[in-house]
Amino acid sequence: MRSRIRRWAALLSILVWLVPSVGALAEFSPRYTQFKQRDGMMVEWTGSYTALDKLSKKNLETVNEWLSNLKWIVKGRLGGTVTTAAVEYAGEEILSVASRPQGNGAVTLFSPSGNAYWTAAGQKTALAYLAGEEPYIYDILEFPALYDQLAKALYPVLDEKVTAKTKKARTTVKNATASPSYRDYALTADEMNAAWSDILTAVLPTLREALADQPGRCGQLEELLGSLTFSGECRFKRLLDKNQGDMGMQFTGSAGKGSDVRKVTLFGGYTADKGGYLSLSLPQVKGKNKLTFRLSVSLAKAKNGNRTLKIDVSYNRLFDKVTEAATVAASLKNVIKGGDEAWSGKVTITQTENKVKTTYTLTPALAFTDAGLSGDVTVQRKRGSKVNMKAAVHIDIAEAGDFTEPEIENPVDLSGKSDAQAKAAVQAEIPGLVGPVVRLMSTLPENERILLTHELRTDEWMTGDTVPLPTEETRDEPTPGPGTDWNEEDAI
């Protein structure tokens, strides 16, 4: 079930936010850059199927009549300090989840149950325990700003540890302007291990700030980084632009957590108004496990005020003979005329699991109104070589209202519980969240209900991760310590 929730959450995140996230490049969308400065946003979307495998035209009309009364609403303060997700039916809210800071932690409120849970700073939120991971919307184009902050913290520490050599040599970075020179920091394994504590002390505040609204991931990242041991030569290549400013870096070396040692290659760079590239490679030194990630972003030169942005992402992972692969390819066009903006393009998302390839194709047609950004997105899903779903989604993105809310008294305290205990505690919310949808689906004729249920459920729903009911053992079990192997499931 958790895998299904994660998959739909990821798809909806891309569907609702991938296009607006390009606001990090002011050159692509001046209107969205201005819109992004507002305190909070509200995203509303409704949808219907235009085709669904094994569903007749008549039955499709019945299902769409039911869906026409459903509306999904997400509200959030930019930066993620407050997030609310709700579902309405015929204008009435039937379920919602809200997370927000409270004290030295976060509180999550579920409706219709009315139950609230408090988690401490650095701990997952109650919603993350329920869904399996921290719900979060990434703006991948804010990576350059994050690197700039990390560079300011990292390189002064390296300058204290080793004497860098400045070299004039051209380094090509995809989509960006080539770097004409770099500073080379070479450390032995002993030097790197001795310096690692000071490096972490310098860079972790920036990472904590960047992940302030993702306490679970932040804790995982800190645990992973703190457990690493380096071997062999480690080298930082600090890429400089023509003005001797930081534009990227390359790190090569070997790092391990316990017996799992990986060859690490991290490379990336960025030029404003052009684009950049980021790649990470983590093959095992001894073994076949490996992980690779690549991100490419390019912004074409303006033609008559119009801009085209291309984003390509690829992810491949082999772990214990299980292979996963995913890609995102997006080409977005913004037609700018007289202060108006109209966005169009195509986003293709592929995922391969158990040798089965699933492809989602999203085609947005969005435009700015006085209220915000509005329009339609068509969605098509292909499993293998067969298209088995087509849908249309209408999206409205506007400024949200006041987010000031009183603190919740006496929420359930999960801060002292192990992960297993916290997961078991929040399972009580599943009936409350699923119940309203089940009751609505019960109004459909049996054949439509069976087909729609099948659409929303796979074998993972029945055989995926489960959380047992609390027992005396799980109530009192200690919090598990870090494992001895570098498990990529813990990586960000």
CSV table of C-alpha atoms in Angstrom, one decimal:
chain,number,residue,atom,x,y,z
A,1,MET,CA,0.0,0.0,0.0
A,2,ARG,CA,2.8,2.4,0.8
A,3,SER,CA,4.4,1.9,-2.6
A,4,ARG,CA,1.0,2.8,-4.2
A,5,ILE,CA,0.7,5.9,-2.1
A,6,ARG,CA,4.2,7.0,-2.9
A,7,ARG,CA,3.7,6.4,-6.6
A,8,TRP,CA,0.5,8.5,-6.8
A,9,ALA,CA,2.0,11.2,-4.6
A,10,ALA,CA,5.0,11.4,-6.8
A,11,LEU,CA,2.9,11.6,-10.0
A,12,LEU,CA,0.6,14.3,-8.5
A,13,SER,CA,3.7,16.3,-7.3
A,14,ILE,CA,5.0,16.3,-10.9
A,15,LEU,CA,1.6,17.0,-12.3
A,16,VAL,CA,0.9,20.0,-10.1
A,17,TRP,CA,4.3,21.4,-9.5
A,18,LEU,CA,6.8,20.4,-12.2
A,19,VAL,CA,5.8,23.2,-14.5
A,20,PRO,CA,5.5,26.0,-11.8
A,21,SER,CA,8.8,24.9,-10.3
A,22,VAL,CA,10.6,26.5,-13.2
A,23,GLY,CA,10.1,29.9,-11.4
A,24,ALA,CA,13.6,29.4,-10.1
A,25,LEU,CA,14.7,30.6,-13.6
A,26,ALA,CA,13.3,34.1,-13.7
A,27,GLU,CA,14.1,34.3,-17.4
A,28,PHE,CA,11.6,31.5,-18.3
A,29,SER,CA,8.6,33.0,-16.5
A,30,PRO,CA,8.6,36.5,-15.1
A,31,ARG,CA,4.9,36.2,-14.0
A,32,TYR,CA,5.6,33.0,-12.0
A,33,THR,CA,8.7,34.6,-10.4
A,34,GLN,CA,6.5,37.4,-9.1
A,35,PHE,CA,3.7,34.9,-8.1
A,36,LYS,CA,6.2,32.8,-6.1
A,37,GLN,CA,6.9,35.7,-3.7
A,38,ARG,CA,3.5,35.4,-2.2
A,39,ASP,CA,3.1,33.9,1.3
A,40,GLY,CA,1.2,30.8,0.3
A,41,MET,CA,-0.4,29.0,-2.6
A,42,MET,CA,-3.6,27.0,-3.0
A,43,VAL,CA,-3.7,24.3,-5.7
A,44,GLU,CA,-7.1,22.8,-6.7
A,45,TRP,CA,-7.6,20.1,-9.3
A,46,THR,CA,-10.4,18.0,-10.6
A,47,GLY,CA,-10.2,15.2,-13.1
A,48,SER,CA,-12.0,12.7,-15.3
A,49,TYR,CA,-11.1,9.7,-17.4
A,50,THR,CA,-11.3,9.9,-21.1
A,51,ALA,CA,-10.4,6.2,-21.5
A,52,LEU,CA,-9.9,3.4,-19.0
A,53,ASP,CA,-8.9,-0.1,-19.9
A,54,LYS,CA,-11.9,-2.5,-19.9
A,55,LEU,CA,-14.4,0.2,-19.1
A,56,SER,CA,-17.2,0.7,-21.6
A,57,LYS,CA,-18.3,4.1,-22.7
A,58,LYS,CA,-21.5,3.9,-20.7
A,59,ASN,CA,-19.6,2.8,-17.5
A,60,LEU,CA,-17.0,5.5,-18.1
A,61,GLU,CA,-19.8,8.2,-18.1
A,62,THR,CA,-21.0,6.8,-14.7
A,63,VAL,CA,-17.6,6.9,-13.2
A,64,ASN,CA,-16.9,10.4,-14.5
A,65,GLU,CA,-20.2,11.6,-13.1
A,66,TRP,CA,-19.0,10.5,-9.7
A,67,LEU,CA,-15.5,12.0,-10.2
A,68,SER,CA,-17.1,15.3,-11.3
A,69,ASN,CA,-18.1,16.0,-7.7
A,70,LEU,CA,-14.6,15.3,-6.3
A,71,LYS,CA,-12.0,18.1,-5.8
A,72,TRP,CA,-8.5,17.8,-4.5
A,73,ILE,CA,-7.1,20.8,-2.7
A,74,VAL,CA,-3.5,21.5,-1.5
A,75,LYS,CA,-2.6,24.6,0.5
A,76,GLY,CA,0.9,25.5,1.6
A,77,ARG,CA,3.2,28.2,2.6
A,78,LEU,CA,6.2,28.4,0.2
A,79,GLY,CA,9.0,26.6,1.9
A,80,GLY,CA,6.7,23.9,3.2
A,81,THR,CA,6.1,25.3,6.7
A,82,VAL,CA,2.4,24.6,6.5
A,83,THR,CA,0.8,21.9,4.2
A,84,THR,CA,-2.8,20.9,4.0
A,85,ALA,CA,-4.2,18.3,1.6
A,86,ALA,CA,-8.0,17.8,1.4
A,87,VAL,CA,-10.6,16.1,-0.7
A,88,GLU,CA,-14.1,17.6,-1.2
A,89,TYR,CA,-17.2,16.0,-2.5
A,90,ALA,CA,-20.0,18.2,-3.8
A,91,GLY,CA,-18.4,21.1,-2.0
A,92,GLU,CA,-18.1,19.4,1.4
A,93,GLU,CA,-14.8,18.3,2.8
A,94,ILE,CA,-14.7,14.6,3.4
A,95,LEU,CA,-11.1,14.1,4.5
A,96,SER,CA,-8.0,16.2,5.1
A,97,VAL,CA,-4.4,16.0,6.5
A,98,ALA,CA,-2.6,19.1,7.8
A,99,SER,CA,1.0,19.3,9.1
A,100,ARG,CA,2.6,22.4,10.5
A,101,PRO,CA,5.3,23.4,13.0
A,102,GLN,CA,4.4,23.4,16.7
A,103,GLY,CA,6.9,23.9,19.4
A,104,ASN,CA,10.2,22.1,18.7
A,105,GLY,CA,8.6,19.8,16.2
A,106,ALA,CA,5.5,19.4,14.0
A,107,VAL,CA,1.9,18.4,14.6
A,108,THR,CA,-0.2,16.5,12.0
A,109,LEU,CA,-4.0,16.7,12.2
A,110,PHE,CA,-6.2,14.1,10.5
A,111,SER,CA,-9.9,14.6,9.6
A,112,PRO,CA,-12.5,13.3,9.9
A,113,SER,CA,-11.0,11.5,13.0
A,114,GLY,CA,-9.9,14.8,14.5
A,115,ASN,CA,-6.8,13.0,15.9
A,116,ALA,CA,-3.5,14.9,16.1
A,117,TYR,CA,0.1,13.6,16.4
A,118,TRP,CA,3.2,15.5,17.5
A,119,THR,CA,6.7,14.5,16.3
A,120,ALA,CA,10.0,16.0,17.4
A,121,ALA,CA,12.5,18.0,15.3
A,122,GLY,CA,14.5,15.5,13.2
A,123,GLN,CA,11.8,12.9,13.3
A,124,LYS,CA,9.4,12.0,10.5
A,125,THR,CA,5.9,13.5,10.6
A,126,ALA,CA,2.9,11.4,11.3
A,127,LEU,CA,1.9,11.6,7.7
A,128,ALA,CA,5.4,10.3,6.7
A,129,TYR,CA,4.9,7.4,9.0
A,130,LEU,CA,1.6,6.7,7.3
A,131,ALA,CA,2.6,7.2,3.7
A,132,GLY,CA,6.1,5.7,4.0
A,133,GLU,CA,8.1,8.9,3.3
A,134,GLU,CA,8.0,12.6,3.8
A,135,PRO,CA,5.6,14.3,1.4
A,136,TYR,CA,7.5,17.1,-0.2
A,137,ILE,CA,7.6,19.0,-3.5
A,138,TYR,CA,11.1,19.5,-4.9
A,139,ASP,CA,12.2,22.5,-6.9
A,140,ILE,CA,15.1,20.9,-8.7
A,141,LEU,CA,16.1,24.3,-10.2
A,142,GLU,CA,17.0,25.7,-6.8
A,143,PHE,CA,20.1,23.4,-6.7
A,144,PRO,CA,22.4,26.2,-7.9
A,145,ALA,CA,21.5,28.4,-5.0
A,146,LEU,CA,22.0,25.5,-2.6
A,147,TYR,CA,25.4,24.7,-4.1
A,148,ASP,CA,26.4,28.4,-3.7
A,149,GLN,CA,25.7,28.2,0.0
A,150,LEU,CA,27.5,24.9,0.4
A,151,ALA,CA,30.5,26.2,-1.4
A,152,LYS,CA,30.8,29.1,0.9
A,153,ALA,CA,30.9,26.7,3.9
A,154,LEU,CA,33.0,23.9,2.4
A,155,TYR,CA,36.0,25.5,0.7
A,156,PRO,CA,37.2,27.5,3.7
A,157,VAL,CA,37.5,24.3,5.6
A,158,LEU,CA,39.3,22.5,2.8
A,159,ASP,CA,41.7,25.5,2.5
A,160,GLU,CA,42.7,24.9,6.2
A,161,LYS,CA,43.3,21.2,5.6
A,162,VAL,CA,45.2,21.1,2.3
A,163,THR,CA,46.9,23.5,-0.1
A,164,ALA,CA,44.9,23.7,-3.3
A,165,LYS,CA,46.5,24.0,-6.7
A,166,THR,CA,44.9,26.4,-9.2
A,167,LYS,CA,44.9,25.0,-12.7
A,168,LYS,CA,44.0,26.7,-16.0
A,169,ALA,CA,42.1,23.9,-17.9
A,170,ARG,CA,38.8,23.9,-19.7
A,171,THR,CA,36.1,21.7,-18.1
A,172,THR,CA,33.0,21.2,-20.1
A,173,VAL,CA,29.7,21.1,-18.3
A,174,LYS,CA,26.6,20.1,-20.3
A,175,ASN,CA,24.2,23.1,-20.9
A,176,ALA,CA,26.5,25.5,-19.0
A,177,THR,CA,29.4,27.7,-20.0
A,178,ALA,CA,32.6,25.8,-19.8
A,179,SER,CA,34.8,26.4,-16.8
A,180,PRO,CA,38.2,27.9,-17.7
A,181,SER,CA,40.0,27.0,-14.5
A,182,TYR,CA,39.6,25.1,-11.2
A,183,ARG,CA,41.2,24.7,-7.8
A,184,ASP,CA,42.3,21.1,-7.0
A,185,TYR,CA,42.1,19.8,-3.5
A,186,ALA,CA,43.7,16.3,-3.2
A,187,LEU,CA,43.5,14.5,0.2
A,188,THR,CA,44.7,11.1,1.2
A,189,ALA,CA,42.3,8.7,2.9
A,190,ASP,CA,43.7,9.6,6.4
A,191,GLU,CA,43.5,13.3,5.6
A,192,MET,CA,39.9,13.0,4.4
A,193,ASN,CA,38.8,11.0,7.4
A,194,ALA,CA,40.5,13.5,9.8
A,195,ALA,CA,38.8,16.4,8.0
A,196,TRP,CA,35.4,14.9,7.6
A,197,SER,CA,34.1,15.9,11.0
A,198,ASP,CA,35.0,19.6,10.4
A,199,ILE,CA,33.5,19.4,6.9
A,200,LEU,CA,30.2,18.1,8.3
A,201,THR,CA,30.2,20.7,11.0
A,202,ALA,CA,30.5,23.4,8.3
A,203,VAL,CA,28.0,22.1,5.7
A,204,LEU,CA,25.3,20.5,7.9
A,205,PRO,CA,23.7,23.8,8.9
A,206,THR,CA,23.0,24.6,5.3
A,207,LEU,CA,21.6,21.1,4.6
A,208,ARG,CA,19.4,21.3,7.7
A,209,GLU,CA,18.0,24.7,6.6
A,210,ALA,CA,17.4,23.3,3.1
A,211,LEU,CA,15.6,20.2,4.6
A,212,ALA,CA,14.0,22.0,7.5
A,213,ASP,CA,10.5,20.9,6.3
A,214,GLN,CA,11.7,17.3,5.8
A,215,PRO,CA,12.9,16.2,9.2
A,216,GLY,CA,12.9,12.5,8.4
A,217,ARG,CA,15.1,12.9,5.3
A,218,CYS,CA,17.3,15.3,7.1
A,219,GLY,CA,17.9,12.8,9.9
A,220,GLN,CA,18.6,10.0,7.4
A,221,LEU,CA,21.1,12.2,5.6
A,222,GLU,CA,22.9,13.2,8.7
A,223,GLU,CA,23.1,9.5,9.9
A,224,LEU,CA,24.4,8.4,6.5
A,225,LEU,CA,27.0,11.1,6.2
A,226,GLY,CA,28.2,10.7,9.8
A,227,SER,CA,28.7,7.0,9.3
A,228,LEU,CA,31.0,7.2,6.2
A,229,THR,CA,34.6,6.2,6.1
A,230,PHE,CA,36.8,7.2,3.2
A,231,SER,CA,39.5,5.1,1.4
A,232,GLY,CA,42.0,5.9,-1.3
A,233,GLU,CA,42.6,9.4,-2.6
A,234,CYS,CA,39.7,11.9,-2.4
A,235,ARG,CA,39.7,14.8,-4.7
A,236,PHE,CA,37.6,18.0,-4.9
A,237,LYS,CA,37.7,19.9,-8.2
A,238,ARG,CA,36.3,23.4,-7.6
A,239,LEU,CA,35.1,24.7,-11.0
A,240,LEU,CA,35.4,28.4,-11.5
A,241,ASP,CA,33.8,30.7,-14.0
A,242,LYS,CA,35.7,33.5,-15.9
A,243,ASN,CA,35.3,35.8,-12.9
A,244,GLN,CA,36.7,33.2,-10.5
A,245,GLY,CA,33.3,32.6,-9.0
A,246,ASP,CA,32.0,29.1,-8.1
A,247,MET,CA,30.0,27.5,-10.9
A,248,GLY,CA,30.3,23.8,-10.0
A,249,MET,CA,32.5,20.9,-8.7
A,250,GLN,CA,33.6,17.4,-9.1
A,251,PHE,CA,34.3,15.0,-6.2
A,252,THR,CA,35.9,11.6,-6.7
A,253,GLY,CA,36.9,9.0,-4.1
A,254,SER,CA,35.7,5.9,-2.3
A,255,ALA,CA,33.4,6.0,0.8
A,256,GLY,CA,31.8,3.2,2.7
A,257,LYS,CA,29.3,2.5,5.4
A,258,GLY,CA,30.3,-0.7,7.1
A,259,SER,CA,31.3,-3.3,4.6
A,260,ASP,CA,29.5,-1.6,1.7
A,261,VAL,CA,32.2,0.5,0.0
A,262,ARG,CA,31.3,2.6,-3.1
A,263,LYS,CA,33.3,4.5,-5.7
A,264,VAL,CA,31.8,8.0,-5.5
A,265,THR,CA,31.7,10.4,-8.5
A,266,LEU,CA,29.7,13.6,-8.1
A,267,PHE,CA,29.9,16.2,-10.9
A,268,GLY,CA,27.8,19.3,-11.7
A,269,GLY,CA,27.8,22.9,-12.8
A,270,TYR,CA,25.4,25.7,-13.7
A,271,THR,CA,25.3,28.9,-15.6
A,272,ALA,CA,22.5,31.4,-15.1
A,273,ASP,CA,20.2,31.9,-18.1
A,274,LYS,CA,21.6,28.8,-19.8
A,275,GLY,CA,21.3,25.7,-17.6
A,276,GLY,CA,23.4,23.0,-16.1
A,277,TYR,CA,24.0,19.4,-15.3
A,278,LEU,CA,24.3,17.2,-12.2
A,279,SER,CA,25.3,13.5,-11.9
A,280,LEU,CA,26.0,11.1,-9.1
A,281,SER,CA,27.5,7.6,-9.6
A,282,LEU,CA,27.8,5.1,-6.7
A,283,PRO,CA,29.0,1.7,-7.9
A,284,GLN,CA,30.2,-0.9,-5.3
A,285,VAL,CA,33.9,-1.4,-5.2
A,286,LYS,CA,33.4,-5.1,-4.6
A,287,GLY,CA,30.0,-6.2,-5.7
A,288,LYS,CA,27.3,-5.4,-8.3
A,289,ASN,CA,25.1,-3.0,-6.5
A,290,LYS,CA,25.1,0.5,-8.0
A,291,LEU,CA,23.1,3.7,-8.2
A,292,THR,CA,23.3,6.5,-10.8
A,293,PHE,CA,21.4,9.8,-11.0
A,294,ARG,CA,21.6,12.5,-13.7
A,295,LEU,CA,19.8,15.8,-14.1
A,296,SER,CA,20.1,18.1,-17.1
A,297,VAL,CA,18.4,21.5,-17.4
A,298,SER,CA,18.7,23.8,-20.4
A,299,LEU,CA,17.0,27.1,-21.2
A,300,ALA,CA,17.0,28.2,-24.9
A,301,LYS,CA,17.7,31.7,-25.9
A,302,ALA,CA,14.5,33.8,-26.2
A,303,LYS,CA,12.9,34.2,-29.6
A,304,ASN,CA,10.4,37.0,-29.8
A,305,GLY,CA,10.0,36.9,-26.0
A,306,ASN,CA,9.3,33.2,-26.0
A,307,ARG,CA,11.4,30.7,-23.9
A,308,THR,CA,11.8,26.9,-24.0
A,309,LEU,CA,13.0,25.0,-21.0
A,310,LYS,CA,14.1,21.3,-21.1
A,311,ILE,CA,14.6,19.1,-18.1
A,312,ASP,CA,15.9,15.5,-18.3
A,313,VAL,CA,16.2,13.3,-15.2
A,314,SER,CA,17.4,9.6,-15.0
A,315,TYR,CA,17.7,7.3,-12.1
A,316,ASN,CA,19.0,3.7,-12.1
A,317,ARG,CA,19.5,1.4,-9.1
A,318,LEU,CA,20.6,-2.2,-8.7
A,319,PHE,CA,20.4,-3.5,-5.2
A,320,ASP,CA,20.5,-7.2,-4.2
A,321,LYS,CA,19.7,-8.2,-7.8
A,322,VAL,CA,16.6,-6.0,-7.9
A,323,THR,CA,16.7,-3.3,-10.6
A,324,GLU,CA,14.8,0.0,-10.7
A,325,ALA,CA,14.9,2.7,-13.3
A,326,ALA,CA,13.0,5.9,-13.8
A,327,THR,CA,13.3,8.9,-16.2
A,328,VAL,CA,11.6,12.3,-16.6
A,329,ALA,CA,11.8,14.2,-19.9
A,330,ALA,CA,10.2,17.6,-20.0
A,331,SER,CA,10.0,20.2,-22.7
A,332,LEU,CA,8.1,23.4,-21.7
A,333,LYS,CA,7.4,26.4,-23.8
A,334,ASN,CA,6.3,29.8,-22.5
A,335,VAL,CA,4.7,32.3,-24.9
A,336,ILE,CA,5.1,35.7,-23.4
A,337,LYS,CA,3.0,38.5,-25.0
A,338,GLY,CA,2.0,41.9,-23.5
A,339,GLY,CA,2.6,40.6,-20.0
A,340,ASP,CA,0.5,37.5,-20.5
A,341,GLU,CA,2.0,34.0,-20.4
A,342,ALA,CA,0.8,30.8,-21.9
A,343,TRP,CA,2.6,27.5,-21.1
A,344,SER,CA,2.6,24.3,-23.2
A,345,GLY,CA,4.8,21.3,-23.7
A,346,LYS,CA,5.2,17.7,-22.8
A,347,VAL,CA,6.4,15.7,-19.8
A,348,THR,CA,7.2,12.0,-20.1
A,349,ILE,CA,7.7,9.9,-16.9
A,350,THR,CA,8.9,6.3,-17.1
A,351,GLN,CA,9.4,3.8,-14.4
A,352,THR,CA,10.6,0.2,-14.7
A,353,GLU,CA,10.0,-2.3,-11.9
A,354,ASN,CA,10.2,-6.1,-12.2
A,355,LYS,CA,11.1,-5.6,-15.9
A,356,VAL,CA,7.7,-3.9,-16.5
A,357,LYS,CA,7.9,-0.4,-18.0
A,358,THR,CA,5.2,2.1,-17.2
A,359,THR,CA,5.1,5.4,-19.0
A,360,TYR,CA,3.1,8.5,-18.1
A,361,THR,CA,2.7,11.3,-20.7
A,362,LEU,CA,1.5,14.7,-19.4
A,363,THR,CA,0.6,17.5,-21.8
A,364,PRO,CA,0.0,20.9,-20.0
A,365,ALA,CA,-1.8,23.9,-21.4
A,366,LEU,CA,-1.7,26.6,-18.7
A,367,ALA,CA,-2.0,30.4,-18.7
A,368,PHE,CA,-1.9,33.1,-16.1
A,369,THR,CA,-5.1,34.8,-15.0
A,370,ASP,CA,-5.6,37.7,-12.6
A,371,ALA,CA,-5.9,35.1,-9.8
A,372,GLY,CA,-3.0,32.9,-10.7
A,373,LEU,CA,-2.1,30.0,-13.0
A,374,SER,CA,-4.9,28.0,-14.5
A,375,GLY,CA,-5.4,25.4,-17.2
A,376,ASP,CA,-5.6,21.7,-18.2
A,377,VAL,CA,-3.2,18.8,-18.3
A,378,THR,CA,-3.9,15.6,-20.2
A,379,VAL,CA,-2.5,12.4,-18.8
A,380,GLN,CA,-1.9,9.1,-20.6
A,381,ARG,CA,-0.5,5.9,-19.1
A,382,LYS,CA,1.1,3.1,-21.1
A,383,ARG,CA,2.1,-0.2,-19.4
A,384,GLY,CA,4.4,-2.1,-21.7
A,385,SER,CA,3.2,-1.4,-25.2
A,386,LYS,CA,-0.4,-0.8,-24.3
A,387,VAL,CA,-2.1,2.5,-23.4
A,388,ASN,CA,-4.5,1.6,-20.6
A,389,MET,CA,-5.5,5.0,-19.2
A,390,LYS,CA,-6.2,8.5,-20.5
A,391,ALA,CA,-7.4,11.3,-18.2
A,392,ALA,CA,-7.9,15.1,-18.2
A,393,VAL,CA,-7.1,17.2,-15.1
A,394,HIS,CA,-8.0,20.9,-14.6
A,395,ILE,CA,-5.7,22.8,-12.3
A,396,ASP,CA,-6.0,26.2,-10.6
A,397,ILE,CA,-3.1,27.7,-8.7
A,398,ALA,CA,-3.9,30.8,-6.7
A,399,GLU,CA,-2.7,32.7,-3.6
A,400,ALA,CA,-3.8,31.0,-0.4
A,401,GLY,CA,-5.6,32.7,2.5
A,402,ASP,CA,-4.4,33.2,6.0
A,403,PHE,CA,-2.5,30.2,7.4
A,404,THR,CA,-2.5,31.4,11.0
A,405,GLU,CA,-3.9,28.5,13.1
A,406,PRO,CA,-4.0,28.0,16.9
A,407,GLU,CA,-1.8,25.3,18.4
A,408,ILE,CA,-3.5,21.9,19.0
A,409,GLU,CA,-3.8,20.9,22.6
A,410,ASN,CA,-2.7,17.5,23.8
A,411,PRO,CA,-1.7,15.8,20.5
A,412,VAL,CA,-0.5,12.2,20.7
A,413,ASP,CA,3.2,12.4,21.4
A,414,LEU,CA,5.2,10.1,19.0
A,415,SER,CA,8.6,11.6,19.9
A,416,GLY,CA,9.6,8.9,22.3
A,417,LYS,CA,8.5,6.0,20.1
A,418,SER,CA,10.5,3.8,17.8
A,419,ASP,CA,9.7,3.9,14.1
A,420,ALA,CA,7.8,0.6,14.4
A,421,GLN,CA,5.7,2.0,17.3
A,422,ALA,CA,5.0,5.3,15.5
A,423,LYS,CA,3.9,3.5,12.4
A,424,ALA,CA,1.6,1.2,14.3
A,425,ALA,CA,0.1,4.2,16.1
A,426,VAL,CA,-0.8,6.2,12.9
A,427,GLN,CA,-2.4,3.1,11.3
A,428,ALA,CA,-5.5,4.0,13.2
A,429,GLU,CA,-6.0,6.8,10.7
A,430,ILE,CA,-6.4,4.6,7.6
A,431,PRO,CA,-10.1,3.7,8.2
A,432,GLY,CA,-10.9,7.4,8.7
A,433,LEU,CA,-9.2,8.5,5.5
A,434,VAL,CA,-10.3,5.6,3.3
A,435,GLY,CA,-13.8,5.3,4.7
A,436,PRO,CA,-15.4,8.3,3.0
A,437,VAL,CA,-14.0,7.2,-0.4
A,438,VAL,CA,-15.2,3.7,0.1
A,439,ARG,CA,-18.7,5.0,1.0
A,440,LEU,CA,-18.7,7.1,-2.1
A,441,MET,CA,-17.6,4.2,-4.3
A,442,SER,CA,-20.3,2.0,-2.9
A,443,THR,CA,-22.8,4.2,-4.7
A,444,LEU,CA,-21.4,3.1,-8.0
A,445,PRO,CA,-22.9,0.0,-9.8
A,446,GLU,CA,-20.9,-3.1,-8.9
A,447,ASN,CA,-19.1,-3.6,-12.2
A,448,GLU,CA,-17.9,0.1,-12.3
A,449,ARG,CA,-16.9,-0.1,-8.6
A,450,ILE,CA,-14.8,-3.3,-9.3
A,451,LEU,CA,-13.0,-1.8,-12.3
A,452,LEU,CA,-12.3,1.5,-10.5
A,453,THR,CA,-11.0,-0.4,-7.4
A,454,HIS,CA,-8.8,-2.4,-9.7
A,455,GLU,CA,-7.4,0.8,-11.2
A,456,LEU,CA,-6.5,2.1,-7.8
A,457,ARG,CA,-5.1,-1.2,-6.5
A,458,THR,CA,-2.3,-3.5,-7.6
A,459,ASP,CA,-0.7,-6.6,-6.1
A,460,GLU,CA,1.5,-4.1,-4.1
A,461,TRP,CA,-1.7,-3.0,-2.3
A,462,MET,CA,-2.2,-6.5,-1.0
A,463,THR,CA,1.4,-7.7,-0.6
A,464,GLY,CA,3.3,-4.5,0.1
A,465,ASP,CA,4.8,-3.3,3.4
A,466,THR,CA,2.5,-3.7,6.4
A,467,VAL,CA,2.7,-2.5,9.9
A,468,PRO,CA,1.7,-5.1,12.6
A,469,LEU,CA,-0.7,-4.2,15.4
A,470,PRO,CA,1.2,-3.1,18.5
A,471,THR,CA,2.2,-5.9,20.9
A,472,GLU,CA,3.9,-5.8,24.2
A,473,GLU,CA,7.2,-6.3,22.4
A,474,THR,CA,6.7,-3.4,19.9
A,475,ARG,CA,5.4,-1.1,22.7
A,476,ASP,CA,8.6,-1.4,24.6
A,477,GLU,CA,11.2,-2.1,21.9
A,478,PRO,CA,14.2,0.2,21.8
A,479,THR,CA,14.8,2.5,18.9
A,480,PRO,CA,16.8,0.5,16.3
A,481,GLY,CA,20.4,1.7,15.8
A,482,PRO,CA,22.1,2.3,12.4
A,483,GLY,CA,22.8,-0.8,10.4
A,484,THR,CA,26.2,-2.0,9.3
A,485,ASP,CA,25.6,-1.7,5.6
A,486,TRP,CA,25.2,1.3,3.4
A,487,ASN,CA,21.5,0.7,2.5
A,488,GLU,CA,20.5,2.9,-0.3
A,489,GLU,CA,16.9,2.9,1.0
A,490,ASP,CA,18.3,5.3,3.7
A,491,ALA,CA,19.8,7.6,1.1
A,492,ILE,CA,18.2,10.9,0.0
